[in-house]
Amino acid sequence: MDVGSVNTRASLFDVVDGRYRMVATGRASSTAGSPLFDVREGMHMAVEELNVVTGRPLLDEADSLIIPTTSEGAGIDAFVATASAGPRPRTVLVGLMPGVSMESARRLAGSTYLNVVEEIGLLDRRREEDQIDVLVASQPDLILMVGGTDGGASASVLRMIETVGLAVGLLATAQRPTLVFAGNRALGAAVSEYFQDRATVTIVPNIRPGLEVEELEPARLKLSEIIRQLRAGKISGFEDLAAWSGGTMMLTADAFGRVVRYLSQVYDPDKGVLGIDVGASHVTVAAAFDGNLNLRVNSDLGLGSSMPGLMRYASIEDITRWLPGDQPAGRVRDYLYNKALYPGSIPTELEDLHIEYALVRELIRAAIALARGDWQKGATTTLLPAFEPIIASGGAIARAPRPGYAALTLLDAIQPKGVTTLVLDPHNLIPAVGAAAGLLPMITVQVLESGSFVSLGTAVSPAGHGRPGRPVLRVRVEPEGGGEMSEGVVRFGQVALLPLRQGEHARLTVRPESGFDVGFGGPGKAGALRVAGGALGVIIDARGRPLELSKDPVERQELNLKWLKDVGALK
Amino acid sequence: MAGNQLPAIRHVLPLTTVRLERKLPSPGNVTVRVREKVQPADVVAEVQPPAKHYFLDLAAGLGIPEAAVARYLRVEPGAPVEMGQVIAGPVGIARRTMRAPANGKVLTLSRGRALFEALEEPYQIHAGVPGVVVASDGTTALTIETTGALVEGTWGNGRRGWGVMRVIGEGASDRLHTTQLDVNLRGAVLLAGVCDNAAPLHQATELAVRGLILGSLTAELIPIALRMGYPILLTEGFGTAPMNRVTYDLLNSNAGREASLEATLLEPYSRQLPEVIIPLPATSRLSSPERAIQLAPGVRVRCMRAPHIGTVGTIRHLIPKAEGFPSGILARSALVELEGTGPVSIPLSNLEVLG
């Protein structure tokens, strides 16, 4: 069960031929927000939908889940839950050095559902009493205190703790925030003792145990638990969800990150795995490299209530550049703000669809730009590292009317380089699979291989630039098992599709021209590899990297339209 | 039945019981009792603005060690003190003292310093509507119940106001112009169609209008609308869509009556929607607006998206299979008898119930 801000989804998995498969999904409106502010109704509606689809009774007469499965085949054996719905706790970060502990605190806060409203650091120029006033006026739900390497700074940390203590003491008991200390491990006891009679403080492992060492994961897990508790205090029904899941409930982003991390251990260790989840209230970016996960939850970006946040990172011109026709800037701006008022609404007109997916492109671009600093520190290139695969999830991506529309959106927004597989999660299964992996470790790979995810195809994206029409590469696709071979020359500015169906494999040979790099050891280097098919087959994106759109609006719109047609996004 | 869809509900009711919660921005003092009758201008709560804090370095000021400060403190922590009152000292031959910089109180001592809280003048919260106080926790919130017409909006600029409602313009789709705003509208709550120009918003400020109810406002005017000192409430959203007929007719029919505008700024998971309340007497006990209504045949709905944005209709039936739309998207839909258009398939996701 995944409880989002717009939808609640129930997914049923079962063992078929000895392997886990997704049997069915049920989707219902989320009821975490107005008018009910209670997630239970949405949960029940989603389970009822599952019941209707499968014919399998899942709820008993008291509307409780039937666990375990009965001899008549009713019910389920295990239940796991994830949730992204609910208000983000207002958080104040308190730390020492801007580039050290505060930086780690920002990264920790950015990897989960927190709304950072204020920061107070050692080099803060405000007077101490002003810091106290700011802390009180922020009305925080949570104060995250960091600072000091293990065995390192203590006096400055304790002074900072004292400031927090004075501020907390000014708040009425019912208004006092949850306190978390993730700093110098040696000070844990002293911090607990200091707050003894004023507030409860949770001590979590130091997120910066050494100057060059950052460990966010243990603190994030503990923080996830605190976020769940804070949300449960504001939205009803989370206790039931937690009870049904027997304590295995996770935040959606954590479950999403778990799957991406796992896949990075399974796939090519020389490449990373990239996961993008575009939700109504958040855009989550998970990038994992050989088991090291970088997770970023962008709570000010989303294709719903968080939509206006995009205007902090993109202009209207950035959005309209992706449109295949002329649209007044005012109309696009109105669309953006209306999407925030009606997050669950969907575009029925083609012009609206183009605007919606132009917004999705910019949301993904903004989210990646914010996230990449964590895994591409000091990068001088605008190109991303190589990923295999790239997985896209979220209502908007899943709802794309044709695979080509989803593929072109991802290619435009992410601009991958080299050879990568584009995978779509049309049923939003990743959070469920991630949460279930704690109980059933094999479920991730078995469900991924079961066809529940849609491979859009293998994308070949040469890095480099050239004149339009100049040959970029020669490509040959030889299907295994003797299917029809296809080959050809792809020219700069083209997006070409070579057929290779989902479930089929082929030997792909790519010979780039000098100046174009497809990841076989440098520009102009040719190579061959085994690739998997998909809804679009093999996609050759020869528009260059980084992608440079024409500055002439008419030419740009014509090219956008052509590319949409080339990938079969339009009839 | 669309059993898995719980649509948004927007209330447009000619006569109902309305409960208006007044949340204090910070803890204060609710000055009315439960079951007490109130009028719009009545003060219902006093709120203490966030206090300003100062560290008074008593050790340095008095020239004594930090450890000795407590001995020279002349006031009880937490007890009120007046500006200029001695709070510590005298010390030494010079009989040095430290005085309160403002009316307030010493909260605590820390490293030879006194944390001093300067009190600000409390400000008042008014009822905004005539009614009866039905709930109060004494310090953070109270609820006023009244009867009257209720129109829930889609967006507000975070202000609230109260005044006689006046209609300007030719109808629900008429654009608001400065030429329509004259001195006769001073102090009124204005009902107009759409606004795509900043000039009328500024002119309304000069006329000291008490509020503006619009169908739509172009999104580029949001920053200006947020700066206006009077409440602005939208019933449809952003752009130039006219106010839906049902809402316009209801408001228009109440022109000349006093209206309360709660142009609440929408926050995710906020329980308070922007709304217009027109107090009306009720001869019998009225029910409160329904919290949830399922989409079903006969239910009145409003379309939230193009090409029928803002149009009101009635559900004929729910279409059992997903429908395809010009965008290529497949969606569960309803056949809706739209006013002035006829039967149209509309995705359930694009409908809200007009309660």
mmCIF file with all atom_site columns, N, CA and C in Angstrom, chain A residues 317-357:
data_model
loop_
_atom_site.group_PDB
_atom_site.id
_atom_site.type_symbol
_atom_site.label_atom_id
_atom_site.label_alt_id
_atom_site.label_comp_id
_atom_site.label_asym_id
_atom_site.label_entity_id
_atom_site.label_seq_id
_atom_site.pdbx_PDB_ins_code
_atom_site.Cartn_x
_atom_site.Cartn_y
_atom_site.Cartn_z
_atom_site.occupancy
_atom_site.B_iso_or_equiv
_atom_site.pdbx_formal_charge
_atom_site.auth_seq_id
_atom_site.auth_comp_id
_atom_site.auth_asym_id
_atom_site.auth_atom_id
_atom_site.pdbx_PDB_model_num
ATOM 1   N N  . GLU A 1 317 ? 9.960  30.651 -20.071 1.00 0.00 ? 317 GLU A N  1
ATOM 2   C CA . GLU A 1 317 ? 10.627 30.346 -21.348 1.00 0.00 ? 317 GLU A CA 1
ATOM 3   C C  . GLU A 1 317 ? 11.288 28.969 -21.292 1.00 0.00 ? 317 GLU A C  1
ATOM 4   N N  . ASP A 1 318 ? 11.821 28.613 -20.120 1.00 0.00 ? 318 ASP A N  1
ATOM 5   C CA . ASP A 1 318 ? 12.410 27.264 -19.988 1.00 0.00 ? 318 ASP A CA 1
ATOM 6   C C  . ASP A 1 318 ? 11.349 26.198 -20.239 1.00 0.00 ? 318 ASP A C  1
ATOM 7   N N  . ILE A 1 319 ? 10.135 26.486 -19.821 1.00 0.00 ? 319 ILE A N  1
ATOM 8   C CA . ILE A 1 319 ? 9.056  25.503 -19.981 1.00 0.00 ? 319 ILE A CA 1
ATOM 9   C C  . ILE A 1 319 ? 8.561  25.491 -21.432 1.00 0.00 ? 319 ILE A C  1
ATOM 10  N N  . THR A 1 320 ? 8.324  26.671 -21.990 1.00 0.00 ? 320 THR A N  1
ATOM 11  C CA . THR A 1 320 ? 7.731  26.716 -23.331 1.00 0.00 ? 320 THR A CA 1
ATOM 12  C C  . THR A 1 320 ? 8.698  26.223 -24.405 1.00 0.00 ? 320 THR A C  1
ATOM 13  N N  . ARG A 1 321 ? 9.986  26.158 -24.094 1.00 0.00 ? 321 ARG A N  1
ATOM 14  C CA . ARG A 1 321 ? 10.938 25.707 -25.128 1.00 0.00 ? 321 ARG A CA 1
ATOM 15  C C  . ARG A 1 321 ? 10.699 24.256 -25.540 1.00 0.00 ? 321 ARG A C  1
ATOM 16  N N  . TRP A 1 322 ? 9.957  23.498 -24.690 1.00 0.00 ? 322 TRP A N  1
ATOM 17  C CA . TRP A 1 322 ? 9.710  22.087 -25.013 1.00 0.00 ? 322 TRP A CA 1
ATOM 18  C C  . TRP A 1 322 ? 8.412  21.894 -25.802 1.00 0.00 ? 322 TRP A C  1
ATOM 19  N N  . LEU A 1 323 ? 7.697  22.974 -26.062 1.00 0.00 ? 323 LEU A N  1
ATOM 20  C CA . LEU A 1 323 ? 6.375  22.823 -26.692 1.00 0.00 ? 323 LEU A CA 1
ATOM 21  C C  . LEU A 1 323 ? 6.493  22.697 -28.207 1.00 0.00 ? 323 LEU A C  1
ATOM 22  N N  . PRO A 1 324 ? 5.621  21.886 -28.803 1.00 0.00 ? 324 PRO A N  1
ATOM 23  C CA . PRO A 1 324 ? 5.664  21.727 -30.258 1.00 0.00 ? 324 PRO A CA 1
ATOM 24  C C  . PRO A 1 324 ? 4.806  22.762 -30.982 1.00 0.00 ? 324 PRO A C  1
ATOM 25  N N  . GLY A 1 325 ? 4.376  23.770 -30.295 1.00 0.00 ? 325 GLY A N  1
ATOM 26  C CA . GLY A 1 325 ? 3.569  24.820 -30.910 1.00 0.00 ? 325 GLY A CA 1
ATOM 27  C C  . GLY A 1 325 ? 3.664  26.074 -30.069 1.00 0.00 ? 325 GLY A C  1
ATOM 28  N N  . ASP A 1 326 ? 3.105  27.145 -30.576 1.00 0.00 ? 326 ASP A N  1
ATOM 29  C CA . ASP A 1 326 ? 3.196  28.421 -29.874 1.00 0.00 ? 326 ASP A CA 1
ATOM 30  C C  . ASP A 1 326 ? 2.131  28.487 -28.780 1.00 0.00 ? 326 ASP A C  1
ATOM 31  N N  . GLN A 1 327 ? 2.542  28.866 -27.605 1.00 0.00 ? 327 GLN A N  1
ATOM 32  C CA . GLN A 1 327 ? 1.604  29.063 -26.496 1.00 0.00 ? 327 GLN A CA 1
ATOM 33  C C  . GLN A 1 327 ? 1.986  30.353 -25.782 1.00 0.00 ? 327 GLN A C  1
ATOM 34  N N  . PRO A 1 328 ? 1.022  31.224 -25.537 1.00 0.00 ? 328 PRO A N  1
ATOM 35  C CA . PRO A 1 328 ? 1.363  32.447 -24.791 1.00 0.00 ? 328 PRO A CA 1
ATOM 36  C C  . PRO A 1 328 ? 1.916  32.099 -23.404 1.00 0.00 ? 328 PRO A C  1
ATOM 37  N N  . ALA A 1 329 ? 2.908  32.873 -22.982 1.00 0.00 ? 329 ALA A N  1
ATOM 38  C CA . ALA A 1 329 ? 3.520  32.615 -21.669 1.00 0.00 ? 329 ALA A CA 1
ATOM 39  C C  . ALA A 1 329 ? 2.471  32.654 -20.563 1.00 0.00 ? 329 ALA A C  1
ATOM 40  N N  . GLY A 1 330 ? 1.508  33.574 -20.701 1.00 0.00 ? 330 GLY A N  1
ATOM 41  C CA . GLY A 1 330 ? 0.479  33.711 -19.674 1.00 0.00 ? 330 GLY A CA 1
ATOM 42  C C  . GLY A 1 330 ? -0.348 32.443 -19.525 1.00 0.00 ? 330 GLY A C  1
ATOM 43  N N  . ARG A 1 331 ? -0.629 31.790 -20.642 1.00 0.00 ? 331 ARG A N  1
ATOM 44  C CA . ARG A 1 331 ? -1.436 30.568 -20.574 1.00 0.00 ? 331 ARG A CA 1
ATOM 45  C C  . ARG A 1 331 ? -0.664 29.457 -19.845 1.00 0.00 ? 331 ARG A C  1
ATOM 46  N N  . VAL A 1 332 ? 0.629  29.388 -20.133 1.00 0.00 ? 332 VAL A N  1
ATOM 47  C CA . VAL A 1 332 ? 1.447  28.355 -19.474 1.00 0.00 ? 332 VAL A CA 1
ATOM 48  C C  . VAL A 1 332 ? 1.535  28.646 -17.977 1.00 0.00 ? 332 VAL A C  1
ATOM 49  N N  . ARG A 1 333 ? 1.682  29.919 -17.648 1.00 0.00 ? 333 ARG A N  1
ATOM 50  C CA . ARG A 1 333 ? 1.759  30.293 -16.222 1.00 0.00 ? 333 ARG A CA 1
ATOM 51  C C  . ARG A 1 333 ? 0.440  29.969 -15.518 1.00 0.00 ? 333 ARG A C  1
ATOM 52  N N  . ASP A 1 334 ? -0.671 30.295 -16.168 1.00 0.00 ? 334 ASP A N  1
ATOM 53  C CA . ASP A 1 334 ? -1.985 29.974 -15.580 1.00 0.00 ? 334 ASP A CA 1
ATOM 54  C C  . ASP A 1 334 ? -2.119 28.469 -15.373 1.00 0.00 ? 334 ASP A C  1
ATOM 55  N N  . TYR A 1 335 ? -1.664 27.711 -16.381 1.00 0.00 ? 335 TYR A N  1
ATOM 56  C CA . TYR A 1 335 ? -1.755 26.247 -16.304 1.00 0.00 ? 335 TYR A CA 1
ATOM 57  C C  . TYR A 1 335 ? -0.986 25.737 -15.084 1.00 0.00 ? 335 TYR A C  1
ATOM 58  N N  . LEU A 1 336 ? 0.219  26.280 -14.918 1.00 0.00 ? 336 LEU A N  1
ATOM 59  C CA . LEU A 1 336 ? 1.097  25.834 -13.825 1.00 0.00 ? 336 LEU A CA 1
ATOM 60  C C  . LEU A 1 336 ? 0.417  26.057 -12.458 1.00 0.00 ? 336 LEU A C  1
ATOM 61  N N  . TYR A 1 337 ? -0.134 27.256 -12.281 1.00 0.00 ? 337 TYR A N  1
ATOM 62  C CA . TYR A 1 337 ? -0.740 27.558 -10.974 1.00 0.00 ? 337 TYR A CA 1
ATOM 63  C C  . TYR A 1 337 ? -2.067 26.829 -10.784 1.00 0.00 ? 337 TYR A C  1
ATOM 64  N N  . ASN A 1 338 ? -2.805 26.601 -11.878 1.00 0.00 ? 338 ASN A N  1
ATOM 65  C CA . ASN A 1 338 ? -4.045 25.825 -11.742 1.00 0.00 ? 338 ASN A CA 1
ATOM 66  C C  . ASN A 1 338 ? -3.748 24.369 -11.385 1.00 0.00 ? 338 ASN A C  1
ATOM 67  N N  . LYS A 1 339 ? -2.613 23.874 -11.862 1.00 0.00 ? 339 LYS A N  1
ATOM 68  C CA . LYS A 1 339 ? -2.243 22.485 -11.552 1.00 0.00 ? 339 LYS A CA 1
ATOM 69  C C  . LYS A 1 339 ? -2.061 22.328 -10.026 1.00 0.00 ? 339 LYS A C  1
ATOM 70  N N  . ALA A 1 340 ? -1.598 23.393 -9.409  1.00 0.00 ? 340 ALA A N  1
ATOM 71  C CA . ALA A 1 340 ? -1.448 23.340 -7.952  1.00 0.00 ? 340 ALA A CA 1
ATOM 72  C C  . ALA A 1 340 ? -2.807 23.338 -7.262  1.00 0.00 ? 340 ALA A C  1
ATOM 73  N N  . LEU A 1 341 ? -3.796 24.005 -7.864  1.00 0.00 ? 341 LEU A N  1
ATOM 74  C CA . LEU A 1 341 ? -5.138 24.022 -7.262  1.00 0.00 ? 341 LEU A CA 1
ATOM 75  C C  . LEU A 1 341 ? -5.858 22.697 -7.468  1.00 0.00 ? 341 LEU A C  1
ATOM 76  N N  . TYR A 1 342 ? -5.609 22.068 -8.616  1.00 0.00 ? 342 TYR A N  1
ATOM 77  C CA . TYR A 1 342 ? -6.302 20.817 -8.969  1.00 0.00 ? 342 TYR A CA 1
ATOM 78  C C  . TYR A 1 342 ? -5.261 19.738 -9.293  1.00 0.00 ? 342 TYR A C  1
ATOM 79  N N  . PRO A 1 343 ? -4.542 19.251 -8.288  1.00 0.00 ? 343 PRO A N  1
ATOM 80  C CA . PRO A 1 343 ? -3.399 18.364 -8.575  1.00 0.00 ? 343 PRO A CA 1
ATOM 81  C C  . PRO A 1 343 ? -3.791 17.040 -9.230  1.00 0.00 ? 343 PRO A C  1
ATOM 82  N N  . GLY A 1 344 ? -5.006 16.587 -8.992  1.00 0.00 ? 344 GLY A N  1
ATOM 83  C CA . GLY A 1 344 ? -5.393 15.283 -9.540  1.00 0.00 ? 344 GLY A CA 1
ATOM 84  C C  . GLY A 1 344 ? -5.972 15.376 -10.943 1.00 0.00 ? 344 GLY A C  1
ATOM 85  N N  . SER A 1 345 ? -6.156 16.590 -11.447 1.00 0.00 ? 345 SER A N  1
ATOM 86  C CA . SER A 1 345 ? -6.798 16.729 -12.752 1.00 0.00 ? 345 SER A CA 1
ATOM 87  C C  . SER A 1 345 ? -5.837 16.318 -13.865 1.00 0.00 ? 345 SER A C  1
ATOM 88  N N  . ILE A 1 346 ? -6.420 15.943 -15.018 1.00 0.00 ? 346 ILE A N  1
ATOM 89  C CA . ILE A 1 346 ? -5.584 15.430 -16.109 1.00 0.00 ? 346 ILE A CA 1
ATOM 90  C C  . ILE A 1 346 ? -5.883 16.188 -17.402 1.00 0.00 ? 346 ILE A C  1
ATOM 91  N N  . PRO A 1 347 ? -4.878 16.287 -18.278 1.00 0.00 ? 347 PRO A N  1
ATOM 92  C CA . PRO A 1 347 ? -5.084 17.041 -19.528 1.00 0.00 ? 347 PRO A CA 1
ATOM 93  C C  . PRO A 1 347 ? -5.857 16.199 -20.541 1.00 0.00 ? 347 PRO A C  1
ATOM 94  N N  . THR A 1 348 ? -6.949 16.718 -21.036 1.00 0.00 ? 348 THR A N  1
ATOM 95  C CA . THR A 1 348 ? -7.704 15.978 -22.048 1.00 0.00 ? 348 THR A CA 1
ATOM 96  C C  . THR A 1 348 ? -7.438 16.533 -23.443 1.00 0.00 ? 348 THR A C  1
ATOM 97  N N  . GLU A 1 349 ? -6.974 17.769 -23.525 1.00 0.00 ? 349 GLU A N  1
ATOM 98  C CA . GLU A 1 349 ? -6.671 18.369 -24.822 1.00 0.00 ? 349 GLU A CA 1
ATOM 99  C C  . GLU A 1 349 ? -5.181 18.206 -25.118 1.00 0.00 ? 349 GLU A C  1
ATOM 100 N N  . LEU A 1 350 ? -4.863 18.066 -26.399 1.00 0.00 ? 350 LEU A N  1
ATOM 101 C CA . LEU A 1 350 ? -3.467 17.830 -26.788 1.00 0.00 ? 350 LEU A CA 1
ATOM 102 C C  . LEU A 1 350 ? -2.557 18.997 -26.379 1.00 0.00 ? 350 LEU A C  1
ATOM 103 N N  . GLU A 1 351 ? -3.045 20.205 -26.535 1.00 0.00 ? 351 GLU A N  1
ATOM 104 C CA . GLU A 1 351 ? -2.219 21.367 -26.150 1.00 0.00 ? 351 GLU A CA 1
ATOM 105 C C  . GLU A 1 351 ? -1.894 21.335 -24.660 1.00 0.00 ? 351 GLU A C  1
ATOM 106 N N  . ASP A 1 352 ? -2.886 20.940 -23.877 1.00 0.00 ? 352 ASP A N  1
ATOM 107 C CA . ASP A 1 352 ? -2.659 20.850 -22.429 1.00 0.00 ? 352 ASP A CA 1
ATOM 108 C C  . ASP A 1 352 ? -1.658 19.739 -22.102 1.00 0.00 ? 352 ASP A C  1
ATOM 109 N N  . LEU A 1 353 ? -1.760 18.646 -22.847 1.00 0.00 ? 353 LEU A N  1
ATOM 110 C CA . LEU A 1 353 ? -0.823 17.535 -22.619 1.00 0.00 ? 353 LEU A CA 1
ATOM 111 C C  . LEU A 1 353 ? 0.613  18.013 -22.853 1.00 0.00 ? 353 LEU A C  1
ATOM 112 N N  . HIS A 1 354 ? 0.800  18.770 -23.915 1.00 0.00 ? 354 HIS A N  1
ATOM 113 C CA . HIS A 1 354 ? 2.154  19.258 -24.204 1.00 0.00 ? 354 HIS A CA 1
ATOM 114 C C  . HIS A 1 354 ? 2.652  20.170 -23.077 1.00 0.00 ? 354 HIS A C  1
ATOM 115 N N  . ILE A 1 355 ? 1.767  21.005 -22.563 1.00 0.00 ? 355 ILE A N  1
ATOM 116 C CA . ILE A 1 355 ? 2.189  21.878 -21.451 1.00 0.00 ? 355 ILE A CA 1
ATOM 117 C C  . ILE A 1 355 ? 2.526  21.032 -20.226 1.00 0.00 ? 355 ILE A C  1
ATOM 118 N N  . GLU A 1 356 ? 1.673  20.052 -19.947 1.00 0.00 ? 356 GLU A N  1
ATOM 119 C CA . GLU A 1 356 ? 1.887  19.210 -18.756 1.00 0.00 ? 356 GLU A CA 1
ATOM 120 C C  . GLU A 1 356 ? 3.256  18.517 -18.819 1.00 0.00 ? 356 GLU A C  1
ATOM 121 N N  . TYR A 1 357 ? 3.596  17.988 -19.985 1.00 0.00 ? 357 TYR A N  1
ATOM 122 C CA . TYR A 1 357 ? 4.861  17.262 -20.073 1.00 0.00 ? 357 TYR A CA 1
ATOM 123 C C  . TYR A 1 357 ? 6.058  18.204 -20.236 1.00 0.00 ? 357 TYR A C  1
#
